[in-house]
XYZ file of C-alpha atoms in Angstrom:
632
model
C 0.000 0.000 0.000
C 1.039 3.477 -0.420
C 0.636 6.647 1.481
C -0.034 8.545 -1.750
C -2.311 10.890 0.157
C -0.690 11.208 3.548
C -3.937 12.124 5.249
C -5.211 8.705 4.287
C -4.225 6.096 6.796
C -1.826 3.557 5.476
C -2.595 0.587 3.968
C -1.999 -2.705 5.152
C -0.018 -5.459 3.862
C -2.011 -8.547 3.843
C -4.208 -11.205 2.811
C -2.299 -14.019 1.307
C -0.412 -16.750 3.060
C 3.184 -16.812 1.995
C 3.205 -20.517 2.768
C 0.639 -21.161 0.067
C 2.540 -18.869 -2.308
C 5.788 -20.713 -1.756
C 4.062 -24.030 -2.312
C 2.786 -23.048 -5.734
C 4.604 -24.078 -8.882
C 6.697 -21.703 -10.922
C 3.732 -21.458 -13.269
C 1.754 -19.622 -10.618
C -1.966 -19.914 -10.866
C -2.123 -23.201 -12.784
C -5.598 -24.576 -12.055
C -5.688 -27.494 -9.657
C -8.014 -30.121 -11.056
C -10.748 -31.061 -8.631
C -13.302 -33.878 -8.638
C -16.843 -32.731 -9.311
C -18.987 -35.186 -7.305
C -18.986 -35.503 -3.536
C -18.131 -39.182 -3.814
C -15.110 -38.421 -6.006
C -13.923 -35.771 -3.546
C -14.142 -38.242 -0.686
C -12.442 -41.019 -2.640
C -9.628 -38.681 -3.621
C -9.226 -37.458 -0.042
C -9.748 -33.841 -1.166
C -11.897 -31.528 0.999
C -15.045 -30.394 -0.746
C -14.905 -26.738 -1.849
C -16.669 -23.752 -0.364
C -18.851 -22.045 -2.971
C -19.953 -18.395 -2.981
C -22.560 -16.843 -5.248
C -22.529 -13.037 -5.248
C -25.573 -11.303 -6.705
C -25.165 -7.687 -7.868
C -28.732 -6.911 -8.922
C -29.398 -4.086 -6.436
C -26.665 -1.574 -7.333
C -28.755 1.534 -6.603
C -29.116 0.368 -2.984
C -25.449 -0.776 -2.813
C -26.645 -4.201 -1.631
C -25.004 -7.545 -2.316
C -26.876 -10.804 -1.859
C -24.440 -13.592 -1.035
C -25.083 -17.315 -0.867
C -22.427 -19.395 0.859
C -22.451 -23.176 0.393
C -20.792 -24.721 3.455
C -19.535 -28.287 2.836
C -20.458 -31.175 5.182
C -18.467 -31.335 8.394
C -18.996 -30.809 12.082
C -22.589 -30.443 13.348
C -21.774 -26.896 14.449
C -20.075 -24.577 11.975
C -18.799 -21.077 12.792
C -18.800 -18.341 10.147
C -16.385 -15.404 10.463
C -16.530 -12.083 8.639
C -13.135 -10.338 8.878
C -13.017 -7.270 11.105
C -10.171 -5.719 9.124
C -8.730 -5.732 5.627
C -6.575 -3.494 3.405
C -5.876 -0.987 6.198
C -4.427 -1.505 9.652
C -7.757 -0.567 11.174
C -10.524 -2.599 12.727
C -13.415 -1.464 10.532
C -15.992 -4.058 11.608
C -17.496 -4.945 8.242
C -20.261 -6.830 10.057
C -21.924 -3.465 10.676
C -23.107 -3.705 7.049
C -24.749 -7.154 7.324
C -28.518 -6.573 7.231
C -29.608 -10.156 7.822
C -28.380 -13.751 7.684
C -30.315 -17.009 7.249
C -29.271 -20.669 6.893
C -30.950 -23.809 5.592
C -29.991 -27.408 4.992
C -29.330 -28.691 1.443
C -32.875 -30.096 1.544
C -34.327 -26.685 2.449
C -34.976 -27.018 6.202
C -34.424 -23.802 8.177
C -31.401 -24.055 10.487
C -30.718 -22.430 13.829
C -28.281 -19.486 13.626
C -26.741 -17.896 16.706
C -24.401 -14.943 16.976
C -21.225 -15.447 19.024
C -19.813 -11.931 18.762
C -20.064 -8.902 16.484
C -18.486 -10.720 13.499
C -19.025 -14.448 14.105
C -22.117 -16.635 13.654
C -22.751 -20.310 14.517
C -25.053 -22.618 12.567
C -26.239 -25.871 14.108
C -27.133 -29.150 12.391
C -24.592 -28.588 9.602
C -23.118 -32.104 9.417
C -24.538 -32.463 5.878
C -23.567 -28.947 4.867
C -25.527 -25.719 4.767
C -26.702 -22.928 2.484
C -26.192 -19.534 4.100
C -27.756 -16.388 2.628
C -27.010 -12.873 3.766
C -27.308 -9.292 2.563
C -24.452 -6.820 2.953
C -24.139 -3.122 2.120
C -21.096 -2.025 0.072
C -20.430 1.622 -0.747
C -16.852 2.337 0.291
C -14.950 3.734 -2.698
C -11.262 3.303 -3.384
C -8.652 0.546 -3.357
C -9.161 -0.173 0.351
C -12.924 -0.642 0.189
C -15.850 -2.524 -1.327
C -18.392 -0.728 -3.455
C -21.416 -1.539 -5.585
C -23.284 1.196 -7.445
C -25.020 1.682 -10.770
C -21.678 2.324 -12.451
C -19.624 -0.655 -11.290
C -18.574 -2.917 -8.454
C -15.122 -3.020 -6.914
C -14.641 -5.600 -4.179
C -11.971 -6.381 -1.650
C -13.561 -9.746 -0.993
C -12.558 -10.062 2.675
C -14.902 -7.176 3.400
C -17.991 -9.022 2.126
C -17.272 -12.777 2.281
C -17.706 -14.737 5.494
C -15.743 -17.968 5.705
C -16.432 -21.240 7.516
C -13.756 -21.218 10.197
C -13.054 -24.955 9.857
C -12.825 -24.750 6.060
C -10.560 -21.732 5.519
C -7.943 -23.908 3.787
C -10.474 -25.507 1.397
C -10.659 -24.727 -2.287
C -12.915 -21.708 -2.899
C -15.247 -21.151 -5.859
C -16.978 -17.816 -6.476
C -19.673 -17.011 -9.025
C -20.953 -13.511 -9.819
C -24.494 -12.743 -10.980
C -24.475 -9.284 -12.568
C -26.353 -6.865 -14.799
C -26.226 -7.334 -18.576
C -23.201 -5.749 -20.197
C -20.992 -5.987 -17.114
C -17.789 -8.024 -17.154
C -15.401 -9.294 -14.477
C -11.697 -8.519 -14.077
C -9.755 -10.304 -11.334
C -6.435 -12.144 -10.963
C -8.355 -15.244 -9.839
C -8.257 -18.302 -12.092
C -11.432 -18.442 -14.187
C -13.765 -21.391 -14.724
C -16.072 -19.306 -16.937
C -16.760 -15.640 -17.648
C -18.390 -15.207 -14.238
C -16.994 -18.071 -12.113
C -13.550 -18.266 -10.525
C -11.595 -20.335 -8.009
C -8.761 -20.103 -5.502
C -6.812 -22.678 -3.498
C -7.989 -21.274 -0.157
C -9.724 -18.324 1.474
C -6.512 -16.315 1.912
C -5.769 -16.486 -1.792
C -9.398 -15.730 -2.657
C -9.540 -12.515 -0.652
C -6.109 -11.402 -1.842
C -7.678 -11.059 -5.301
C -9.608 -7.821 -5.895
C -12.514 -7.811 -8.328
C -13.649 -5.110 -10.749
C -17.045 -5.624 -12.393
C -18.528 -3.252 -14.927
C -17.786 -1.769 -18.346
C -14.063 -1.120 -17.974
C -11.303 -0.840 -20.574
C -8.695 -3.602 -20.754
C -5.321 -3.777 -22.460
C -2.766 -6.562 -22.176
C 0.967 -6.530 -22.787
C 3.961 -8.810 -22.363
C 7.303 -7.859 -20.854
C 10.340 -10.013 -20.022
C 8.334 -13.245 -20.076
C 5.410 -11.998 -17.978
C 1.864 -11.272 -19.120
C 0.182 -8.150 -17.755
C -3.431 -6.965 -17.845
C -4.298 -3.301 -17.417
C -7.876 -2.581 -16.302
C -9.017 1.059 -16.322
C -12.302 2.384 -14.988
C -12.478 6.092 -15.857
C -13.758 8.582 -18.378
C -11.749 8.019 -21.596
C -10.911 11.718 -21.884
C -9.268 11.701 -18.460
C -6.318 9.438 -19.263
C -3.928 8.358 -22.004
C -3.898 4.574 -22.064
C -0.840 4.299 -24.299
C 1.258 6.492 -22.005
C 0.163 4.483 -18.959
C 1.040 1.181 -20.617
C 4.331 2.625 -21.857
C 5.318 3.541 -18.299
C 4.233 0.113 -17.067
C 6.586 -1.595 -19.515
C 9.462 0.379 -17.994
C 8.423 -0.172 -14.369
C 7.944 -3.937 -14.568
C 11.154 -4.389 -16.561
C 13.142 -2.311 -14.050
C 11.680 -4.089 -11.004
C 12.001 -7.673 -12.258
C 15.550 -7.094 -13.452
C 16.494 -5.488 -10.113
C 15.163 -8.504 -8.249
C 16.324 -10.948 -10.934
C 12.999 -12.684 -10.371
C 9.442 -12.902 -11.654
C 7.377 -15.110 -9.313
C 4.269 -15.083 -11.496
C 3.129 -15.748 -15.042
C 0.484 -13.039 -15.101
C -0.205 -9.874 -13.130
C -3.055 -7.346 -13.171
C -3.099 -3.556 -12.704
C -6.550 -2.238 -11.690
C -6.854 1.548 -12.066
C -9.642 3.963 -11.107
C -9.361 7.655 -12.015
C -12.490 9.260 -10.526
C -13.343 12.930 -10.847
C -13.015 14.113 -7.293
C -10.816 13.331 -4.280
C -9.035 9.996 -4.598
C -5.652 8.479 -3.965
C -3.963 5.340 -2.762
C -2.903 1.885 -3.770
C -3.355 -1.601 -2.372
C -0.933 -4.432 -3.036
C -1.839 -8.027 -3.754
C 0.263 -11.040 -4.680
C -0.822 -11.091 -8.329
C -2.315 -7.634 -8.773
C -2.629 -4.132 -7.452
C -5.594 -1.747 -7.221
C -4.794 1.956 -7.531
C -6.939 5.092 -7.346
C -5.803 8.526 -8.482
C -8.030 11.504 -9.157
C -8.464 12.500 -12.782
C -7.192 15.967 -11.839
C -3.939 14.598 -10.392
C -3.496 12.293 -13.369
C -3.723 15.200 -15.801
C -1.353 17.419 -13.855
C 1.755 16.214 -15.710
C 4.823 16.681 -13.541
C 2.742 18.714 -11.122
C 5.768 20.933 -10.602
C 7.838 18.047 -9.271
C 11.498 18.650 -9.959
C 13.417 16.040 -11.864
C 10.626 13.878 -13.228
C 11.041 12.552 -16.732
C 10.073 15.102 -19.354
C 7.724 12.708 -21.161
C 4.041 13.238 -20.545
C 2.416 11.292 -17.759
C 1.685 11.450 -14.079
C 4.596 11.160 -11.621
C 2.098 10.368 -8.878
C 0.768 7.409 -10.872
C 4.274 6.178 -11.670
C 5.319 6.383 -8.034
C 2.333 4.542 -6.587
C 2.526 1.933 -9.355
C 6.222 1.258 -8.722
C 5.540 1.037 -4.984
C 2.625 -1.377 -5.249
C 4.312 -3.538 -7.872
C 7.391 -4.003 -5.677
C 5.123 -5.138 -2.859
C 4.611 -8.401 -4.743
C 8.007 -9.254 -3.271
C 8.318 -7.167 -0.130
C 5.376 -8.039 2.153
C 3.508 -10.444 -0.096
C 6.334 -12.978 -0.363
C 9.179 -11.545 1.732
C 7.004 -11.538 4.790
C 7.438 -10.929 8.540
C 6.662 -13.847 10.835
C 4.484 -11.599 12.985
C 1.945 -11.311 10.155
C 1.530 -15.063 9.768
C -0.876 -16.702 9.988
C -3.367 -13.947 9.306
C -5.927 -13.511 12.069
C -9.028 -11.948 10.531
C -10.766 -11.532 13.891
C -8.464 -8.992 15.569
C -5.424 -6.756 15.175
C -2.201 -8.360 13.905
C 0.789 -6.590 15.432
C 4.238 -6.311 13.863
C 7.366 -4.188 14.361
C 8.362 -4.619 10.711
C 6.207 -2.139 8.790
C 9.120 0.304 8.620
C 10.748 -2.315 6.378
C 7.740 -3.885 4.678
C 6.190 -0.532 3.757
C 8.908 2.068 4.245
C 11.779 0.295 2.503
C 9.360 -0.573 -0.293
C 9.273 3.206 -0.829
C 13.080 3.143 -1.031
C 12.831 0.470 -3.712
C 10.114 2.495 -5.469
C 12.601 5.335 -5.982
C 15.298 2.980 -7.250
C 12.872 1.380 -9.717
C 11.915 4.779 -11.106
C 15.575 5.713 -11.496
C 16.330 2.452 -13.306
C 13.242 2.896 -15.496
C 14.305 6.385 -16.555
C 11.186 7.928 -15.005
C 13.124 9.939 -12.413
C 16.490 11.640 -12.766
C 19.227 12.254 -10.213
C 18.069 15.774 -9.398
C 14.517 14.587 -8.825
C 15.723 11.771 -6.596
C 17.773 14.163 -4.442
C 14.786 16.517 -4.174
C 12.616 13.613 -3.075
C 15.206 12.617 -0.460
C 15.330 16.176 0.862
C 11.533 16.261 1.140
C 11.505 13.010 3.125
C 14.161 14.321 5.521
C 12.162 17.534 5.921
C 9.004 15.607 6.719
C 10.687 13.563 9.434
C 12.536 16.481 11.013
C 9.352 18.563 11.200
C 7.624 15.945 13.344
C 8.720 16.330 16.992
C 7.677 12.711 17.592
C 10.774 11.497 15.706
C 12.589 12.038 19.010
C 10.123 9.936 21.015
C 8.689 7.233 18.723
C 10.918 4.692 16.988
C 10.307 3.153 13.584
C 9.461 -0.156 15.270
C 7.018 1.527 17.649
C 5.411 3.351 14.735
C 4.891 -0.041 13.105
C 3.236 -1.446 16.220
C 1.046 1.644 16.540
C -0.260 1.410 12.978
C -3.594 0.349 14.449
C -3.986 3.836 15.945
C -3.824 5.606 12.597
C -7.594 5.908 12.426
C -7.513 8.181 15.489
C -7.108 11.893 14.790
C -4.951 12.757 17.783
C -2.494 9.975 17.017
C -1.786 11.527 13.606
C -0.569 14.801 15.126
C 3.146 15.540 14.566
C 3.982 15.641 18.251
C 2.450 12.191 18.744
C 3.627 10.025 15.866
C 5.886 9.554 12.879
C 5.137 7.669 9.693
C 6.761 4.261 9.261
C 6.575 4.957 5.531
C 8.640 8.118 5.896
C 11.149 6.901 8.503
C 11.330 3.491 6.837
C 12.142 4.958 3.422
C 14.948 7.005 4.943
C 16.249 4.015 6.901
C 16.257 1.996 3.677
C 18.290 4.667 1.897
C 20.823 5.046 4.710
C 21.045 1.266 5.160
C 21.771 0.927 1.447
C 24.653 3.385 1.802
C 25.965 1.687 4.941
C 25.883 -1.780 3.350
C 27.909 -0.365 0.457
C 30.396 1.183 2.865
C 30.745 -1.949 4.997
C 31.192 -4.203 1.945
C 33.517 -1.804 0.116
C 30.923 -1.340 -2.576
C 30.399 -5.027 -3.298
C 26.859 -5.236 -1.879
C 23.808 -2.985 -1.733
C 20.106 -2.960 -0.873
C 19.573 -4.975 -4.034
C 21.636 -7.858 -2.636
C 19.736 -7.595 0.667
C 16.375 -8.059 -1.066
C 17.655 -10.823 -3.321
C 19.073 -12.660 -0.278
C 15.728 -12.366 1.526
C 13.892 -13.540 -1.573
C 16.088 -16.656 -1.859
C 16.281 -17.497 1.824
C 12.806 -16.544 3.003
C 10.252 -16.227 0.191
C 11.405 -19.102 -1.966
C 11.903 -21.346 1.080
C 8.421 -20.688 2.441
C 9.960 -18.991 5.506
C 9.151 -15.713 7.206
C 11.673 -13.238 8.596
C 11.797 -12.227 12.243
C 10.968 -8.540 11.965
C 14.013 -6.267 12.354
C 16.209 -9.189 13.420
C 15.435 -10.921 10.136
C 16.339 -7.825 8.142
C 19.574 -7.543 10.106
C 20.347 -11.192 9.319
C 20.085 -10.454 5.598
C 22.049 -7.209 5.817
C 24.918 -8.841 7.663
C 24.914 -11.858 5.349
C 25.592 -9.701 2.287
C 27.830 -7.066 3.916
C 29.845 -9.498 6.090
C 29.794 -6.874 8.836
C 28.156 -6.377 12.220
C 25.488 -3.705 11.682
C 23.550 -4.315 14.872
C 24.324 -0.761 15.964
C 22.337 0.621 13.012
C 19.178 -1.290 13.966
C 19.557 -0.545 17.692
C 20.011 3.193 17.175
C 17.701 3.959 14.280
C 15.060 1.209 13.909
C 14.474 0.245 17.552
C 15.786 3.540 18.930
C 15.128 7.215 18.361
C 18.645 8.573 17.899
C 18.936 11.315 15.293
C 20.096 10.007 11.944
C 23.459 11.595 11.046
C 22.551 12.262 7.443
C 25.920 13.583 6.384
C 27.833 10.602 7.784
C 25.950 8.346 5.376
C 25.658 10.689 2.397
C 29.306 11.766 2.294
C 30.177 8.316 0.910
C 28.443 9.346 -2.321
C 29.641 12.953 -2.269
C 26.463 14.493 -0.878
C 25.411 16.501 2.163
C 22.215 17.787 3.757
C 21.792 21.557 3.938
C 19.322 23.038 6.395
C 17.369 26.115 5.387
C 14.114 27.879 6.043
C 11.033 28.574 4.006
C 7.871 30.601 4.397
C 4.798 28.394 4.263
C 1.092 29.248 4.426
C -0.440 28.854 7.877
C -4.236 28.504 7.922
C -4.207 28.322 11.714
C -5.408 24.746 11.992
C -4.571 21.186 11.047
C -7.029 18.653 9.671
C -6.910 15.100 8.405
C -9.193 12.360 7.195
C -9.238 8.676 7.974
C -9.445 6.520 4.852
C -12.615 7.601 3.021
C -14.099 9.431 6.000
C -14.696 13.177 6.245
C -11.913 15.702 6.813
C -11.927 16.716 10.479
C -10.199 19.567 12.321
C -7.538 18.090 14.635
C -6.080 21.242 16.188
C -6.624 24.994 16.108
C -3.660 27.293 16.781
C -4.294 29.459 19.876
C -4.597 33.137 18.961
C -4.853 32.417 15.240
C -7.298 33.926 12.761
C -8.906 30.493 12.577
C -9.616 30.533 16.314
C -10.941 34.078 16.164
C -13.230 33.107 13.287
C -14.789 30.376 15.461
C -13.192 27.169 14.166
C -13.270 24.292 16.674
C -11.499 20.958 17.071
C -13.833 18.237 15.842
C -15.508 20.354 13.163
C -16.066 18.412 9.945
C -14.926 20.252 6.808
C -17.539 19.866 4.079
C -15.993 22.286 1.586
C -12.760 24.251 1.135
C -12.944 27.155 -1.311
C -16.298 25.827 -2.483
C -15.002 22.331 -3.300
C -15.092 18.954 -1.615
C -11.862 18.683 0.421
C -9.046 17.317 -1.733
C -5.783 19.100 -2.469
C -7.094 22.626 -1.848
C -5.158 23.033 1.422
C -1.856 22.514 -0.383
C -2.685 25.336 -2.798
C -3.255 28.067 -0.235
C -0.986 31.120 -0.186
C -0.215 33.560 2.640
C -2.722 36.431 2.613
C -5.336 34.504 0.632
C -8.871 34.249 1.969
C -9.836 30.735 3.020
C -13.516 29.819 3.004
C -14.779 26.722 4.805
C -18.162 25.077 5.000
C -18.355 23.137 8.275
C -20.502 20.818 10.321
C -20.139 20.949 14.088
C -20.116 17.909 16.339
C -23.778 18.610 17.074
C -24.679 18.627 13.375
C -25.152 22.355 12.742
C -23.674 23.651 9.484
C -21.964 27.031 9.107
C -19.493 28.896 6.908
C -16.324 30.650 8.058
C -13.600 32.653 6.353
C -10.347 34.415 7.231
C -6.983 35.372 5.800
C -4.308 32.674 5.653
C -1.250 33.526 7.723
C 2.352 32.413 7.288
C 5.167 30.904 9.271
C 8.778 29.913 8.736
C 9.654 26.247 8.821
C 12.904 24.366 8.485
C 13.565 22.604 5.217
C 16.354 20.339 4.048
C 18.052 19.887 0.695
C 20.487 17.279 -0.539
C 23.435 18.869 -2.359
C 26.880 17.984 -3.641
C 29.862 18.292 -1.362
C 32.093 21.189 -2.315
C 34.632 18.693 -3.612
C 33.523 15.263 -4.816
C 36.222 12.647 -5.261
C 36.376 10.076 -8.053
C 35.806 7.429 -5.411
C 32.598 9.118 -4.224
C 31.440 9.638 -7.809
C 31.877 5.950 -8.597
C 29.950 4.977 -5.486
C 27.204 7.457 -6.336
C 26.850 6.174 -9.900
C 26.330 2.613 -8.657
C 23.940 3.790 -5.912
C 21.707 5.647 -8.374
C 21.538 2.536 -10.550
C 20.559 0.456 -7.531
C 23.533 -1.800 -8.120
C 26.697 -2.852 -6.344
C 29.972 -1.596 -7.767
C 31.939 -3.797 -10.086
C 35.137 -5.171 -8.561
C 37.257 -2.667 -10.464
C 35.087 0.235 -9.288
C 35.212 -0.607 -5.580
C 36.878 2.062 -3.549
C 39.064 -0.303 -1.542
């Protein structure tokens, strides 16, 4: 997942078992033949499959009708609807279940009891059961599930209950949909509307788009790729998007020297209005970007490639694509096995998410979509973001990972309370890359770290032990003791000595100041929720105008809250439409103030040696130095 809009809480990493991934053949996704009759299943010793039928015939009401066929088993069968998915937040999807009924295969009504908010128990199920339920789905974006008159997009864990005893069984899903709609999903197909997966984890790691989308396929370096786009045709250039994808997938697979799939799917939505974010899956990614952001070209970003296209789309695509290794296959032990009924805690998100952002930058450099100057500007922005958050002195990267489950809470997102494991993790990945190069005399890099983890964890069906597992890989390729790095900067909160790391490639960090607009308040939104005022500066124009903590912002400058805050200038009038905690609506306006904030830039040293230049050249390619180029 990406933090593409930093007000949106981060995305989570899950929903496929790396054990099942490792057990699959090189030709990933080859259908497993299964007997069709119950007698044949029993004779073959294969568990009978779980079958879902999802009806989409009430799109205007956003209602799905789901029939779940539970195979014969124990007399009592428990059904669990996940409480979380796609974000590290307990979102309690059971709140959307309107009703649930069960009957025997012969039609007799069965007793259904509720055990807790997300679990049901059916009795008399030794011969199987047919369970029907209705669930509401209208959460837009890559982290949600939505059905409307335009389309359906489903993260299946948010709508599909599973029989607790049968989670490892083969899963079959059939969609009943309006005429003219089609299905796009990385699941293996049995027909145009029926698909299967080896188990529930694999099923719900496969997003589904249903509607009248545009599809284009391409091949690159032995892999087959499908591009699914749901947007107004005038809002995007399909050829430019596919052209960038060729470069991204070629750069990433060559960097990893691996392609653990035959086919992969990119699912894009470009709505008109606020949108942003990406969600990773083992064989696909789902990405949302507003049509406005997509059309913005470079958006004023320094150093992006001069060819037309969206740097935001390239960045989130590179990030999510690299996740097919880091987090989906190179996976922390603390996230296995997935527990759908409660929070899953890990200290490794700084690596699984943050260092994926490091790799994202390297992939763009290798693909020719970002130049050196743009990469240095990006690095300076990341340093600035971390240094501006006072919590970088009190919360470690590991603690930020553990606290991911608090990201839905407004106070937790305040700069004095928390840092981002994306931000700190990306910086740790960059500095670790430089330190591995220094310790190995240029012979190893972050690339070798990831390739070592891929060979020794992912391809062996093993999981790494959070930061200790990363350290194991780092020390294996550098042949040096780097425990101090992890103790100080991943587990600890010591200030990162930027210049000590960057001097090895002839760079330094320069601190400066800049005047920024100050509206007198901070606000954020959780996922697809409303934008809410978190804090109001005492004595500010905002306070004098009557703005209060907890106010919901309905409009900024007459528009639904999106990127308008970033466009404000000192002295400009800001106009807000608000709803108070008690529900009353009002409008406020005042002049935007200004304040000076520290900023950081990455620049050349005054004198750069040939040795530093050689190291820098290899670093910006994401490669170790050749033996003849090593500095010593």
